[in-house]
Coordinates of C-alpha atoms in Angstrom, one line a residue:
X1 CA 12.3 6.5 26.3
X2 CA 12.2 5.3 23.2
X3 CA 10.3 7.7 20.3
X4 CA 8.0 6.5 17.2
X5 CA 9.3 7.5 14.2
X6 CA 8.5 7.4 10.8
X7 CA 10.7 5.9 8.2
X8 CA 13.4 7.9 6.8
X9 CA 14.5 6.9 2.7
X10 CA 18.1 5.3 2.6
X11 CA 20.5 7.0 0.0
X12 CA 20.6 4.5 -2.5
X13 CA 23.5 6.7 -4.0
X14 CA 27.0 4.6 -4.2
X15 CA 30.6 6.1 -3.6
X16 CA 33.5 4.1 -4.8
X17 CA 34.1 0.9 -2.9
X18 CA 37.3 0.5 -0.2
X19 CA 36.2 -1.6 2.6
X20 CA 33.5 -2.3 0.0
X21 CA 35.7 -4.9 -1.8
X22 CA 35.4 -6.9 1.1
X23 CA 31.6 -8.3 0.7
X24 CA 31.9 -9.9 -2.5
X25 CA 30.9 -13.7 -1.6
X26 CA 28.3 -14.7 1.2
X27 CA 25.3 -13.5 -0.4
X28 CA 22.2 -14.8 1.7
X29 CA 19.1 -13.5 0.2
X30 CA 16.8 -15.0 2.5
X31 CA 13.5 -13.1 1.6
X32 CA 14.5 -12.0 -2.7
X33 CA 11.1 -12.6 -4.3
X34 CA 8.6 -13.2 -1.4
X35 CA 5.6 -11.4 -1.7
X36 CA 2.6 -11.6 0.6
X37 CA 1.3 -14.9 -0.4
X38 CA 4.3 -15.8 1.7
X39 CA 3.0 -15.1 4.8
X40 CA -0.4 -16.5 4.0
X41 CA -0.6 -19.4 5.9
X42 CA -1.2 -17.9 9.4
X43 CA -2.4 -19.6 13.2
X44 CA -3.8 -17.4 15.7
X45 CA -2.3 -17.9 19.3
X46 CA -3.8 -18.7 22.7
X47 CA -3.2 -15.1 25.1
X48 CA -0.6 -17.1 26.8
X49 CA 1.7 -17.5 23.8
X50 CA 1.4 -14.3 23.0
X51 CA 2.6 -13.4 26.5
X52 CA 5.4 -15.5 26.0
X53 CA 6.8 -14.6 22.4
X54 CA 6.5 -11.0 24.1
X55 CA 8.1 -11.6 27.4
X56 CA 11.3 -13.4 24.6
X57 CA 11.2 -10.4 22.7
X58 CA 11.6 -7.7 25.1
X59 CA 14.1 -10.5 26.8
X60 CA 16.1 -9.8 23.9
X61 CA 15.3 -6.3 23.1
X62 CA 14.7 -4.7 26.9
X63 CA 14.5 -1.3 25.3
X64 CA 11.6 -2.0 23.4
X65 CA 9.6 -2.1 26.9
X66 CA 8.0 1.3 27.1
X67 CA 7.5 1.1 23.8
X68 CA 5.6 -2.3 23.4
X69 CA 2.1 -1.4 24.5
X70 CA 2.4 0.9 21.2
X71 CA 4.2 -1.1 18.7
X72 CA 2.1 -4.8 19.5
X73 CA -1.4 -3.5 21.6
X74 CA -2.7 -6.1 23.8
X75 CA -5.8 -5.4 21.5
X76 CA -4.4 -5.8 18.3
X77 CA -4.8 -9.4 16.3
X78 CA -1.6 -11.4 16.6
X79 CA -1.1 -14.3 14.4
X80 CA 2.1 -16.4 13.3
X81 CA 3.1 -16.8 10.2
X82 CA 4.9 -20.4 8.8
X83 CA 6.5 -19.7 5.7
X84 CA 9.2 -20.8 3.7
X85 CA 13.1 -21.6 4.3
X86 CA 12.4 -22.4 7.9
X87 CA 11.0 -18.8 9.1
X88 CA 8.3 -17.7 11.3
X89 CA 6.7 -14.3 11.3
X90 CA 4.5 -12.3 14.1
X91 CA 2.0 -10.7 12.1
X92 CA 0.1 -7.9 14.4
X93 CA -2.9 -6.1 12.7
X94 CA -1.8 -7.5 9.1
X95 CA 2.0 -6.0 9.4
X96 CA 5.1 -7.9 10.2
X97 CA 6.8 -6.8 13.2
X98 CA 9.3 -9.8 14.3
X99 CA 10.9 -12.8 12.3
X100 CA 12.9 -16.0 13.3
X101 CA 14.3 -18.2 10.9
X102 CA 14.8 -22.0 12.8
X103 CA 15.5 -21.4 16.5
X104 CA 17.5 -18.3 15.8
X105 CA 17.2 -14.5 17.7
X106 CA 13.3 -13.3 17.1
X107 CA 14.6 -10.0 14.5
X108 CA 12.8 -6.6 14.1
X109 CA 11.3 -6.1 10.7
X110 CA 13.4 -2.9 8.9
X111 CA 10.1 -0.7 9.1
X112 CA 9.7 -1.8 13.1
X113 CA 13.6 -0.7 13.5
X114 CA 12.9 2.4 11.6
X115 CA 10.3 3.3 14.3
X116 CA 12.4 2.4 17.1
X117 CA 16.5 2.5 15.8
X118 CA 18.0 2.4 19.2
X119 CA 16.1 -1.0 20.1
X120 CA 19.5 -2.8 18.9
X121 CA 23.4 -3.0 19.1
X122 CA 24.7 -1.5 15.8
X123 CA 27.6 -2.5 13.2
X124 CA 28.6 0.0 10.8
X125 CA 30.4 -0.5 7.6
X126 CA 32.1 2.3 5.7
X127 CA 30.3 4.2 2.6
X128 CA 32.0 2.1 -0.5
X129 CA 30.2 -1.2 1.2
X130 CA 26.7 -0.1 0.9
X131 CA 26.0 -1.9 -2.3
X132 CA 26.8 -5.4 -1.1
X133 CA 24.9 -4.5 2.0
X134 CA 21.5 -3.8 -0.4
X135 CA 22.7 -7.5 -2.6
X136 CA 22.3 -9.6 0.7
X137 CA 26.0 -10.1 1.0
X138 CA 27.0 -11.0 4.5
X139 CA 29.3 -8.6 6.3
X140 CA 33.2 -9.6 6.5
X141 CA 35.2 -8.4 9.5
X142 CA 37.4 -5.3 7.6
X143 CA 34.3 -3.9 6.7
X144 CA 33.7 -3.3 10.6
X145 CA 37.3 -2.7 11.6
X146 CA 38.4 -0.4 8.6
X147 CA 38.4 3.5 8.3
X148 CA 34.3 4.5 8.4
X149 CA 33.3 1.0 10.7
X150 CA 32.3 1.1 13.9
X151 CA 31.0 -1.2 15.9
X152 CA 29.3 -1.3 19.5
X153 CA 31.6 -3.1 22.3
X154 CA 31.0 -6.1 24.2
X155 CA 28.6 -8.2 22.0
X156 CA 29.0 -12.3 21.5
X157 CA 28.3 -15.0 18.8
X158 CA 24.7 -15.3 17.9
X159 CA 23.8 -11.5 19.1
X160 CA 21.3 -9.9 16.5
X161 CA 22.3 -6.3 15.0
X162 CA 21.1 -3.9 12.8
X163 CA 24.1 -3.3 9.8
X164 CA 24.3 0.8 9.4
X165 CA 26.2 2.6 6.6
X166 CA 28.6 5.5 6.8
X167 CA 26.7 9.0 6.7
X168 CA 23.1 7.5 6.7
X169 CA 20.6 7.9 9.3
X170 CA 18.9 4.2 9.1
X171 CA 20.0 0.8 9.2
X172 CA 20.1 -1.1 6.0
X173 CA 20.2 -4.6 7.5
X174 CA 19.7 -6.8 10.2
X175 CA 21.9 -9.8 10.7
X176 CA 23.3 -12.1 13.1
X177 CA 26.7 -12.0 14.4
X178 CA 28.9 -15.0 13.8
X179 CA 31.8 -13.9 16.0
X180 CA 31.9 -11.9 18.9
X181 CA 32.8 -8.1 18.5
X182 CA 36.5 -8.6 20.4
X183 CA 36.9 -11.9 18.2
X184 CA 36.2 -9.3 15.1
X185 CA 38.8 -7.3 16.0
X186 CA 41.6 -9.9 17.1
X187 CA 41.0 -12.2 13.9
X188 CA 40.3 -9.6 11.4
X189 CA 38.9 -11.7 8.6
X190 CA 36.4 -13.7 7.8
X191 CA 32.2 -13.6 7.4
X192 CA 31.2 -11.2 11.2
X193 CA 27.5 -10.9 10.2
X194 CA 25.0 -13.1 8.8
X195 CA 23.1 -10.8 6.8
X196 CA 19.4 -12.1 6.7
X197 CA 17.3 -9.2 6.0
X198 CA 18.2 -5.8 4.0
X199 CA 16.8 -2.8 2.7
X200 CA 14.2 -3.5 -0.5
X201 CA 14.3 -7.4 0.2
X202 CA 11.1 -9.1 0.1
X203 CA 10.2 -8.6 3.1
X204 CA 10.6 -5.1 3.2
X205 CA 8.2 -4.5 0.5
X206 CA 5.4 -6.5 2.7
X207 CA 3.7 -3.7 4.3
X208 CA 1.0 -5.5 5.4
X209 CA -0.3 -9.7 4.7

């Protein structure tokens, strides 16, 4: 069973780049300067679509399920969020929990995945490539495959994962894979992980809207 827990601080400390030199171009920083007039303009939902974006979510996340009554109460006051650059937001009790930018993956906030970090696959780059992780670069195959990666077998093109650094105990990032984890390995090159959402983004610093 999954277990609550509370948000640990990410080492912000920096050792000198190797695989690091690998995320230099791709920066996506989809939520740098939002604040919570962002998710202002927000619809409550019938009880039926709010069975449905749950019923997707746990489709994609399965072991969030003994863990949802918790995280999203059947009590709790759910609204969605239209903001900008395409992205939709489930707001429950004034906190962001889930985000979808166009008809992508529904994605875990960073403070949800902090609660509940085995609710995802995992990518892992090496130590030196922690500061392009925190600029919004997107995630280039060595950085996976090199000395200090590691990544989790089996996963395909459009999979969201949560991007974890070397010798820290949280994820820094959520992304989207743009290959599949055997394709990372055989081509070797190349962007692997749209990175979307990172550690002190915008989004991270709305605790609650």
């Amino acid at each position: 069973k999954l277990q609550g827990q509370q948000p640990q601080p990410l080492s912000l400390s920096v050792v000198a780049p190797s695989a690091a030199l690998l995320f230099v171009f791709g920066i996506m920083a989809l939520f740098k300067g939002w604040t919570p007039d962002d998710l202002s303009q927000q619809t409550q939902v019938k009880s039926s679509v709010q069975r449905t974006l749950k019923q997707k979510i746990l489709e994609t996340y399965p072991r969030l399920e003994p863990v949802m009554k918790e995280l999203w109460p059947k009590e709790g006051n759910m609204v969605i969020a239209k903001c900008k650059e395409h992205v939709t937001c489930i707001v429950v009790d004034k906190v962001p929990l889930f985000f979808q930018q166009r008809d992508g993956p529904w994605m875990p906030t960073l403070r949800v995945l902090h609660m509940y970090p085995t609710m995802m696959p995992f990518m892992q780059v090496d130590k030196g490539a922690i500061k392009f992780v925190l600029r919004g670069a997107s995630i280039m195959c060595p950085g996976l495959t090199s000395p200090g990666g590691r990544m989790e077998e089996g996963l395909e093109e459009g999979d969201p994962v949560q991007v974890t650094a070397e010798g820290c105990v949280h994820a820094c990032a959520v992304g989207v894979l743009t290959m599949s984890s055997k394709q990372i390995k055989e081509v070797n090159k190349g962007i692997c992980i749209d990175h979307i959402h990172y550690l002190d983004d915008g989004l991270w610093k709305i605790r609650e809207c």
